[in-house]
Short mmCIF file of C-alpha atoms in Angstrom, two decimals:
data_model
loop_
_atom_site.label_atom_id
_atom_site.label_comp_id
_atom_site.label_asym_id
_atom_site.label_seq_id
_atom_site.Cartn_x
_atom_site.Cartn_y
_atom_site.Cartn_z
CA UNK H 283 -9.05 -14.60 -33.85
CA UNK H 284 -10.40 -10.99 -33.85
CA UNK H 285 -13.02 -11.21 -36.72
CA UNK H 286 -13.77 -7.61 -37.59
CA UNK H 287 -12.69 -6.33 -34.18
CA UNK H 288 -9.58 -4.25 -33.83
CA UNK H 289 -8.29 -2.95 -30.53
CA UNK H 290 -8.79 0.92 -30.34
CA UNK H 291 -5.12 1.29 -29.30
CA UNK H 292 -3.92 -0.65 -32.31
CA UNK H 293 -3.22 2.29 -34.63
CA UNK H 294 -1.30 1.92 -37.85
CA UNK H 295 2.02 2.66 -36.19
CA UNK H 296 1.45 0.05 -33.48
CA UNK H 297 0.23 -2.46 -36.11
CA UNK H 298 3.41 -1.89 -38.16
CA UNK H 299 5.57 -2.43 -35.08
CA UNK H 300 3.77 -5.71 -34.29
CA UNK H 301 4.28 -6.87 -37.87
CA UNK H 302 8.02 -6.06 -37.69
CA UNK H 303 8.36 -7.91 -34.40
CA UNK H 304 6.41 -10.90 -35.82
CA UNK H 305 8.83 -11.18 -38.77
CA UNK H 306 11.76 -10.90 -36.45
CA UNK H 307 10.58 -13.67 -34.22
CA UNK H 308 9.64 -15.84 -37.19
CA UNK H 309 13.17 -15.60 -38.62
CA UNK H 310 15.34 -15.25 -35.44
CA UNK H 311 13.55 -17.18 -32.77
CA UNK H 312 11.39 -19.93 -34.10
CA UNK H 313 14.22 -21.91 -35.85
CA UNK H 314 15.99 -22.17 -32.53
CA UNK H 315 12.98 -23.18 -30.30
CA UNK H 316 13.98 -26.80 -29.74
CA UNK H 317 17.60 -25.91 -28.91
CA UNK H 318 16.48 -23.20 -26.53
CA UNK H 319 14.02 -25.62 -24.91
CA UNK H 320 16.85 -27.99 -24.15
CA UNK H 321 19.20 -25.26 -22.74
CA UNK H 322 16.36 -23.53 -20.81
CA UNK H 323 17.21 -20.10 -22.09
CA UNK H 324 17.49 -18.08 -25.25
CA UNK H 325 20.90 -17.01 -26.67
CA UNK H 326 22.32 -13.79 -25.49
CA UNK H 327 22.79 -12.69 -29.12
CA UNK H 328 19.10 -12.77 -29.52
CA UNK H 329 18.67 -10.20 -26.87
CA UNK H 330 21.21 -7.92 -28.48
CA UNK H 331 19.67 -8.30 -31.92
CA UNK H 332 16.19 -7.49 -30.43
CA UNK H 333 17.77 -4.37 -28.95
CA UNK H 334 19.26 -3.28 -32.19
CA UNK H 335 15.89 -3.40 -33.81
CA UNK H 336 14.19 -1.42 -31.02
CA UNK H 337 12.24 -4.34 -29.66
CA UNK H 338 13.47 -3.82 -26.03
CA UNK H 339 12.30 -0.96 -23.80
CA UNK H 340 9.96 0.40 -26.57
CA UNK H 341 8.03 2.47 -24.01
CA UNK H 342 11.08 3.95 -22.34
CA UNK H 343 11.93 7.56 -23.22
CA UNK H 344 14.50 8.00 -26.13
CA UNK H 345 16.77 9.98 -23.78
CA UNK H 346 17.46 6.77 -21.85
CA UNK H 347 17.95 4.72 -24.92
CA UNK H 348 14.40 3.47 -25.28
CA UNK H 349 12.01 3.64 -28.06
CA UNK H 350 10.01 6.73 -26.92
CA UNK H 351 6.76 4.99 -27.27
CA UNK H 352 3.95 4.21 -24.82
CA UNK H 353 2.84 1.03 -23.09
CA UNK H 354 0.96 -0.01 -26.26
CA UNK H 355 4.11 -0.32 -28.18
CA UNK H 356 5.42 -2.80 -25.58
CA UNK H 357 2.16 -4.72 -25.79
CA UNK H 358 2.34 -5.04 -29.51
CA UNK H 359 5.85 -6.53 -29.23
CA UNK H 360 4.76 -8.92 -26.61
CA UNK H 361 1.65 -9.97 -28.65
CA UNK H 362 3.89 -10.70 -31.57
CA UNK H 363 5.70 -13.38 -29.79
CA UNK H 364 2.70 -14.85 -28.18
CA UNK H 365 0.39 -14.96 -31.31
CA UNK H 366 2.78 -17.05 -33.25
CA UNK H 367 1.40 -20.00 -31.27
CA UNK H 368 4.94 -20.67 -29.96
CA UNK H 369 4.47 -19.05 -26.61
CA UNK H 370 7.32 -20.83 -24.99
CA UNK H 371 10.20 -19.48 -27.03
CA UNK H 372 11.50 -17.96 -23.91
CA UNK H 373 12.40 -14.24 -24.21
CA UNK H 374 11.48 -12.76 -20.86
CA UNK H 375 10.93 -9.33 -22.49
CA UNK H 376 7.71 -8.68 -20.64
CA UNK H 377 9.71 -8.72 -17.39
CA UNK H 378 12.78 -7.01 -18.85
CA UNK H 379 10.99 -4.22 -20.74
CA UNK H 380 7.56 -4.20 -19.21
CA UNK H 381 8.50 -4.35 -15.51
CA UNK H 382 12.21 -3.86 -14.70
CA UNK H 383 12.71 -0.90 -16.98
CA UNK H 384 9.63 0.75 -15.62
CA UNK H 385 10.67 0.31 -11.99
CA UNK H 386 13.86 2.02 -12.93
CA UNK H 387 12.00 4.76 -14.85
CA UNK H 388 9.61 5.43 -12.10
CA UNK H 389 11.78 5.32 -8.99
CA UNK H 390 15.43 5.59 -10.17
CA UNK H 391 17.64 8.63 -9.82
CA UNK H 392 18.74 10.43 -12.98
CA UNK H 393 22.11 8.83 -12.66
CA UNK H 394 20.57 5.35 -12.20
CA UNK H 395 18.34 5.79 -15.17
CA UNK H 396 21.22 6.96 -17.44
CA UNK H 397 23.44 4.14 -16.22
CA UNK H 398 21.12 1.20 -16.56
CA UNK H 399 18.27 1.92 -18.96
CA UNK H 400 20.47 2.31 -22.15
CA UNK H 401 22.11 -0.96 -21.48
CA UNK H 402 18.73 -2.70 -21.04
CA UNK H 403 17.40 -1.13 -24.22
CA UNK H 404 20.46 -2.33 -26.22
CA UNK H 405 20.29 -5.90 -24.84
CA UNK H 406 23.65 -5.52 -23.25
CA UNK H 407 21.97 -5.96 -19.81
CA UNK H 408 19.21 -8.44 -19.10
CA UNK H 409 16.90 -7.42 -16.31
CA UNK H 410 15.05 -9.43 -13.65
CA UNK H 411 12.94 -8.62 -10.65
CA UNK H 412 13.27 -10.91 -7.59
CA UNK H 413 10.27 -10.93 -5.32
CA UNK H 414 9.14 -14.45 -4.78
CA UNK H 415 10.76 -16.60 -2.03
CA UNK H 416 10.64 -20.14 -1.19
CA UNK H 417 7.48 -20.69 0.94
CA UNK H 418 6.39 -17.16 0.20
CA UNK H 419 4.45 -17.35 -3.03
CA UNK H 420 2.19 -14.41 -3.59
CA UNK H 421 2.53 -13.21 0.01
CA UNK H 422 4.95 -10.30 -0.25
CA UNK H 423 4.45 -9.49 3.44
CA UNK H 424 6.11 -12.73 4.35
CA UNK H 425 9.40 -11.61 2.84
CA UNK H 426 12.54 -12.89 4.61
CA UNK H 427 15.48 -11.73 2.47
CA UNK H 428 17.27 -9.05 4.42
CA UNK H 429 19.47 -6.07 3.49
CA UNK H 430 21.08 -4.53 6.52
CA UNK H 431 22.88 -1.25 6.17
CA UNK H 432 26.58 -1.39 6.91
CA UNK H 433 28.31 1.93 6.12
CA UNK H 434 27.95 2.76 2.52
CA UNK H 435 26.66 -0.70 1.62
CA UNK H 436 23.79 -3.02 2.30
CA UNK H 437 24.56 -6.69 3.32
CA UNK H 438 22.02 -9.03 1.65
CA UNK H 439 21.14 -12.48 2.79
CA UNK H 440 18.33 -14.71 1.69
CA UNK H 441 17.03 -16.44 -1.38
CA UNK H 442 14.53 -16.00 -4.30
CA UNK H 443 12.85 -18.54 -6.56
CA UNK H 444 10.89 -18.59 -9.84
CA UNK H 445 12.86 -15.61 -11.04
CA UNK H 446 12.26 -15.01 -14.83
CA UNK H 447 15.60 -14.24 -16.49
CA UNK H 448 17.33 -15.23 -13.27
CA UNK H 449 20.23 -17.15 -14.74
CA UNK H 450 21.24 -14.60 -17.34
CA UNK H 451 20.33 -11.48 -15.45
CA UNK H 452 22.92 -8.68 -15.39
CA UNK H 453 20.65 -6.50 -13.28
CA UNK H 454 18.27 -7.72 -10.63
CA UNK H 455 15.76 -5.49 -8.72
CA UNK H 456 15.73 -7.20 -5.43
CA UNK H 457 12.87 -6.83 -3.04
CA UNK H 458 14.37 -7.00 0.41
CA UNK H 459 13.65 -6.22 4.10
CA UNK H 460 15.84 -3.36 5.32
CA UNK H 461 14.11 -3.10 8.62
CA UNK H 462 13.00 -6.56 9.90
CA UNK H 463 10.92 -4.93 12.69
CA UNK H 464 8.93 -2.53 10.49
CA UNK H 465 6.49 -4.89 8.68
CA UNK H 466 5.71 -3.68 5.13
CA UNK H 467 7.33 -0.27 5.92
CA UNK H 468 10.60 -2.10 6.29
CA UNK H 469 10.65 -3.31 2.65
CA UNK H 470 12.86 -1.69 0.09
CA UNK H 471 14.28 -2.20 -3.49
CA UNK H 472 17.86 -2.71 -4.21
CA UNK H 473 19.50 -2.96 -7.72
CA UNK H 474 22.13 -5.70 -7.95
CA UNK H 475 24.54 -5.80 -10.81
CA UNK H 476 25.44 -9.45 -10.92
CA UNK H 477 28.82 -9.43 -12.72
CA UNK H 478 31.52 -10.24 -10.20
CA UNK H 479 29.15 -9.79 -7.27
CA UNK H 480 30.64 -11.86 -4.34
CA UNK H 481 27.86 -13.60 -2.32
CA UNK H 482 25.52 -13.76 -5.33
CA UNK H 483 24.83 -17.27 -6.68
CA UNK H 484 22.46 -18.66 -9.28
CA UNK H 485 20.90 -21.94 -8.12
CA UNK H 486 18.96 -24.31 -10.32
CA UNK H 487 17.51 -23.19 -13.66
CA UNK H 488 14.11 -24.77 -12.98
CA UNK H 489 12.50 -27.44 -15.06
CA UNK H 490 8.94 -26.30 -15.81
CA UNK H 491 5.73 -27.89 -17.17
CA UNK H 492 5.77 -25.24 -19.95
CA UNK H 493 7.74 -22.19 -21.03
CA UNK H 494 10.55 -24.53 -21.43
CA UNK H 495 12.98 -22.13 -23.01
CA UNK H 496 12.28 -19.32 -20.55
CA UNK H 497 15.20 -18.84 -18.13
CA UNK H 498 13.54 -19.26 -14.66
CA UNK H 499 15.95 -19.72 -11.73
CA UNK H 500 16.70 -19.65 -8.02
CA UNK H 501 18.83 -16.95 -6.67
CA UNK H 502 20.94 -17.02 -3.44
CA UNK H 503 22.51 -14.17 -1.50
CA UNK H 504 25.17 -14.77 1.12
CA UNK H 505 26.52 -11.58 2.66
CA UNK H 506 26.31 -9.87 -0.71
CA UNK H 507 27.48 -6.28 -0.34
CA UNK H 508 25.44 -3.84 -2.52
CA UNK H 509 26.31 -0.16 -2.66
CA UNK H 510 23.82 2.02 -0.86
CA UNK H 511 23.71 4.07 -4.10
CA UNK H 512 21.91 1.16 -5.56
CA UNK H 513 18.85 1.78 -3.42
CA UNK H 514 15.92 2.24 -5.78
CA UNK H 515 13.71 5.11 -4.49
CA UNK H 516 13.41 5.57 -0.76
CA UNK H 517 14.23 3.09 1.95
CA UNK H 518 11.11 1.53 3.32
CA UNK H 519 8.96 2.35 0.30
CA UNK H 520 9.47 -0.98 -1.56
CA UNK H 521 6.08 -2.44 -0.65
CA UNK H 522 4.38 0.75 -1.80
CA UNK H 523 6.34 0.79 -5.03
CA UNK H 524 5.51 -2.84 -5.72
CA UNK H 525 1.79 -2.17 -5.14
CA UNK H 526 1.94 0.73 -7.46
CA UNK H 527 3.52 -1.35 -10.27
CA UNK H 528 1.41 -4.57 -9.85
CA UNK H 529 -1.55 -3.20 -11.81
CA UNK H 530 0.75 -2.56 -14.79
CA UNK H 531 2.24 -6.06 -14.53
CA UNK H 532 -1.24 -7.57 -14.24
CA UNK H 533 -2.34 -5.73 -17.31
CA UNK H 534 0.60 -7.04 -19.36
CA UNK H 535 -0.32 -10.61 -18.30
CA UNK H 536 -3.98 -9.88 -19.10
CA UNK H 537 -3.24 -8.68 -22.65
CA UNK H 538 -0.95 -11.61 -23.29
CA UNK H 539 -3.61 -14.03 -22.01
CA UNK H 540 -6.19 -12.75 -24.47
CA UNK H 541 -3.59 -12.65 -27.28
CA UNK H 542 -2.79 -16.29 -26.78
CA UNK H 543 -6.55 -17.22 -26.56
CA UNK H 544 -7.13 -15.31 -29.80
CA UNK H 545 -4.26 -17.38 -31.43
CA UNK H 546 -5.52 -20.65 -30.03
CA UNK H 547 -9.02 -19.98 -31.45
CA UNK H 548 -7.65 -19.06 -34.89
CA UNK H 549 -5.50 -22.09 -34.90
CA UNK H 550 -8.41 -24.42 -34.06
CA UNK H 551 -10.61 -22.89 -36.65
CA UNK H 552 -8.07 -23.49 -39.31
CA UNK H 553 -7.53 -27.10 -38.09
CA UNK H 554 -11.23 -27.92 -37.84
CA UNK H 555 -11.85 -26.77 -41.40
CA UNK H 556 -9.09 -28.96 -42.77
CA UNK H 557 -9.56 -32.08 -40.46
CA UNK H 558 -12.19 -34.51 -41.66
CA UNK H 559 -14.03 -36.91 -39.48
CA UNK H 560 -16.87 -39.25 -40.46
CA UNK H 561 -16.72 -38.00 -43.94
CA UNK H 562 -17.08 -34.35 -43.28
CA UNK H 563 -14.97 -31.41 -42.05
CA UNK H 564 -14.85 -31.19 -38.35
CA UNK H 565 -15.95 -27.65 -38.60
CA UNK H 566 -19.29 -28.69 -40.13
CA UNK H 567 -20.32 -30.66 -37.07
CA UNK H 568 -22.64 -28.86 -34.69
CA UNK H 569 -20.66 -29.63 -31.47
CA UNK H 570 -17.52 -28.13 -33.05
CA UNK H 571 -19.24 -25.04 -34.25
CA UNK H 572 -20.94 -24.41 -30.81
CA UNK H 573 -17.62 -24.95 -29.06
CA UNK H 574 -15.77 -22.49 -31.32
CA UNK H 575 -18.63 -20.07 -30.99
CA UNK H 576 -18.37 -20.25 -27.22
CA UNK H 577 -14.64 -19.72 -27.43
CA UNK H 578 -15.18 -16.73 -29.67
CA UNK H 579 -17.62 -15.19 -27.06
CA UNK H 580 -15.14 -15.70 -24.30
CA UNK H 581 -12.22 -14.28 -26.26
CA UNK H 582 -14.08 -11.22 -27.56
CA UNK H 583 -15.57 -10.19 -24.19
CA UNK H 584 -12.10 -10.73 -22.55
CA UNK H 585 -10.46 -8.52 -25.25
CA UNK H 586 -12.98 -5.76 -24.96
CA UNK H 587 -12.60 -5.68 -21.16
CA UNK H 588 -8.74 -5.71 -21.37
CA UNK H 589 -8.75 -3.04 -24.04
CA UNK H 590 -10.83 -0.90 -21.72
CA UNK H 591 -8.24 -1.52 -18.96
CA UNK H 592 -5.50 -0.53 -21.32
CA UNK H 593 -7.33 2.80 -22.15
CA UNK H 594 -7.81 3.47 -18.43
CA UNK H 595 -3.96 2.62 -17.77
CA UNK H 596 -2.91 5.10 -20.51
CA UNK H 597 -5.00 7.81 -18.81
CA UNK H 598 -3.45 6.88 -15.40
CA UNK H 599 -6.91 5.64 -14.14
CA UNK H 600 -6.45 1.82 -13.84
CA UNK H 601 -7.12 0.95 -10.16
CA UNK H 602 -5.79 -2.22 -8.46
CA UNK H 603 -9.17 -3.99 -8.17
CA UNK H 604 -9.93 -3.56 -11.90
CA UNK H 605 -6.42 -4.83 -12.85
CA UNK H 606 -6.98 -7.79 -10.55
CA UNK H 607 -10.27 -8.46 -12.37
CA UNK H 608 -8.61 -8.32 -15.69
CA UNK H 609 -5.80 -10.59 -14.58
CA UNK H 610 -8.03 -13.26 -13.12
CA UNK H 611 -10.63 -13.19 -15.87
CA UNK H 612 -8.40 -13.09 -18.85
CA UNK H 613 -6.12 -15.97 -17.61
CA UNK H 614 -9.12 -18.02 -16.67
CA UNK H 615 -10.46 -17.41 -20.24
CA UNK H 616 -7.13 -18.34 -21.72
CA UNK H 617 -6.93 -21.70 -19.98
CA UNK H 618 -10.60 -22.48 -20.74
CA UNK H 619 -10.37 -21.62 -24.33
CA UNK H 620 -7.18 -23.50 -24.97
CA UNK H 621 -8.59 -26.57 -23.11
CA UNK H 622 -11.65 -26.49 -25.39
CA UNK H 623 -9.41 -26.23 -28.44
CA UNK H 624 -7.20 -29.06 -27.38
CA UNK H 625 -10.40 -31.25 -27.20
CA UNK H 626 -11.20 -30.36 -30.73
CA UNK H 627 -7.80 -31.48 -31.86
CA UNK H 628 -8.39 -34.81 -30.36
CA UNK H 629 -5.22 -36.89 -29.72
CA UNK H 630 -3.14 -34.53 -31.79
CA UNK H 631 -3.95 -31.82 -29.25
CA UNK H 632 -1.81 -33.74 -26.78
CA UNK H 633 1.19 -33.92 -29.07
CA UNK H 634 3.83 -31.32 -28.45
CA UNK H 635 4.68 -31.14 -32.17
CA UNK H 636 1.30 -29.20 -32.36
CA UNK H 637 1.27 -25.60 -31.32
CA UNK H 638 -1.99 -26.07 -29.39
CA UNK H 639 -0.37 -28.58 -27.05
CA UNK H 640 2.53 -26.13 -26.23
CA UNK H 641 0.02 -23.37 -25.66
CA UNK H 642 -1.73 -25.60 -23.35
CA UNK H 643 1.36 -26.38 -21.27
CA UNK H 644 2.43 -22.75 -21.24
CA UNK H 645 -0.88 -21.34 -20.22
CA UNK H 646 -1.42 -22.92 -16.83
CA UNK H 647 1.09 -20.74 -15.01
CA UNK H 648 -0.73 -17.66 -15.94
CA UNK H 649 -3.25 -18.18 -13.23
CA UNK H 650 -0.47 -18.45 -10.65
CA UNK H 651 2.24 -15.76 -11.14
CA UNK H 652 1.86 -12.01 -10.56
CA UNK H 653 -0.52 -12.97 -7.77
CA UNK H 654 -2.45 -16.22 -7.88
CA UNK H 655 -6.07 -15.74 -9.10
CA UNK H 656 -7.29 -16.53 -5.62
CA UNK H 657 -5.42 -13.56 -4.36
CA UNK H 658 -6.92 -11.48 -7.12
CA UNK H 659 -10.38 -12.44 -6.02
CA UNK H 660 -9.52 -11.50 -2.44
CA UNK H 661 -8.32 -8.17 -3.60
CA UNK H 662 -11.46 -7.65 -5.66
CA UNK H 663 -13.60 -8.59 -2.69
CA UNK H 664 -11.94 -5.96 -0.49
CA UNK H 665 -12.98 -3.31 -2.98
CA UNK H 666 -16.64 -4.15 -2.80
#
């Protein structure tokens, strides 16, 4: 709930894009939510339709099939899905368009960009990035998946887990150790095209607390041969590339966290004005008003901070510590605001038929992925 506040980056063009994306999701996604929850992924056709409408890779240059916009066009599309209070409808577009496409744009050769980005923009290819490993969590330095050079190929062995878009991915950016003896300087990025790849296997599609229809899977690699031409950027620079991209990833999560908190607040204000208790609208009770006022304070201050980070990012000035602050603070705010809102809904707030309950289940992971908030605080402390 923004009140009179409008993000400075939300100009008329961006607002129109968000409205178009909202209508698309209302008509093409929400009717399928229950079925997608059960099958743990959205339909491939939905990706292709989104691509036809320009809702994939909006910030990728038009010469590579993208929308030719900036990061704010991506954020508007991501917000549209989140603010419908149906956060778990499952399109992993923030990973596909916000992360994978930008790794390719930043570090890919001209041939790699022209080969893969148009397919991602059209929805023909679904993209994933595989960093996290069993037992590794947020610690990228503990990486164990190896890719050893053998002639004109790399031979990959290892496993990844919690991979968004993992089951359906046609293109996986794989974070691997190409030199096991070189520490972080032995980490590289390989692009794996999964179709027909011998030695590549999708494990379980994971059963999560929330985000039920989002495809999240385990991936296994057993002597998988990947052409050396699929190396992304320079060998040994993978850790450096990941560190360069993490502020962007954390900003995407931060904006999404505030967007959901805004939607939760708006939903709860509407509900409290309609719901009557002890003969009066819930909204007229002082405790309700104070709780909602506190939520409004939390949401607005988080929004202004994140908007400042977006402005810094557009100027190329967003540093890692500030991005970590935004990620930790905004996701903490998201969880606190939604928890307060659930309380105001009473028993109905715990029923999954109510959007606020689904938002509650979906929110918790925000404080974990892209670097747990405890890791964010350690990174912030190092900058002091």
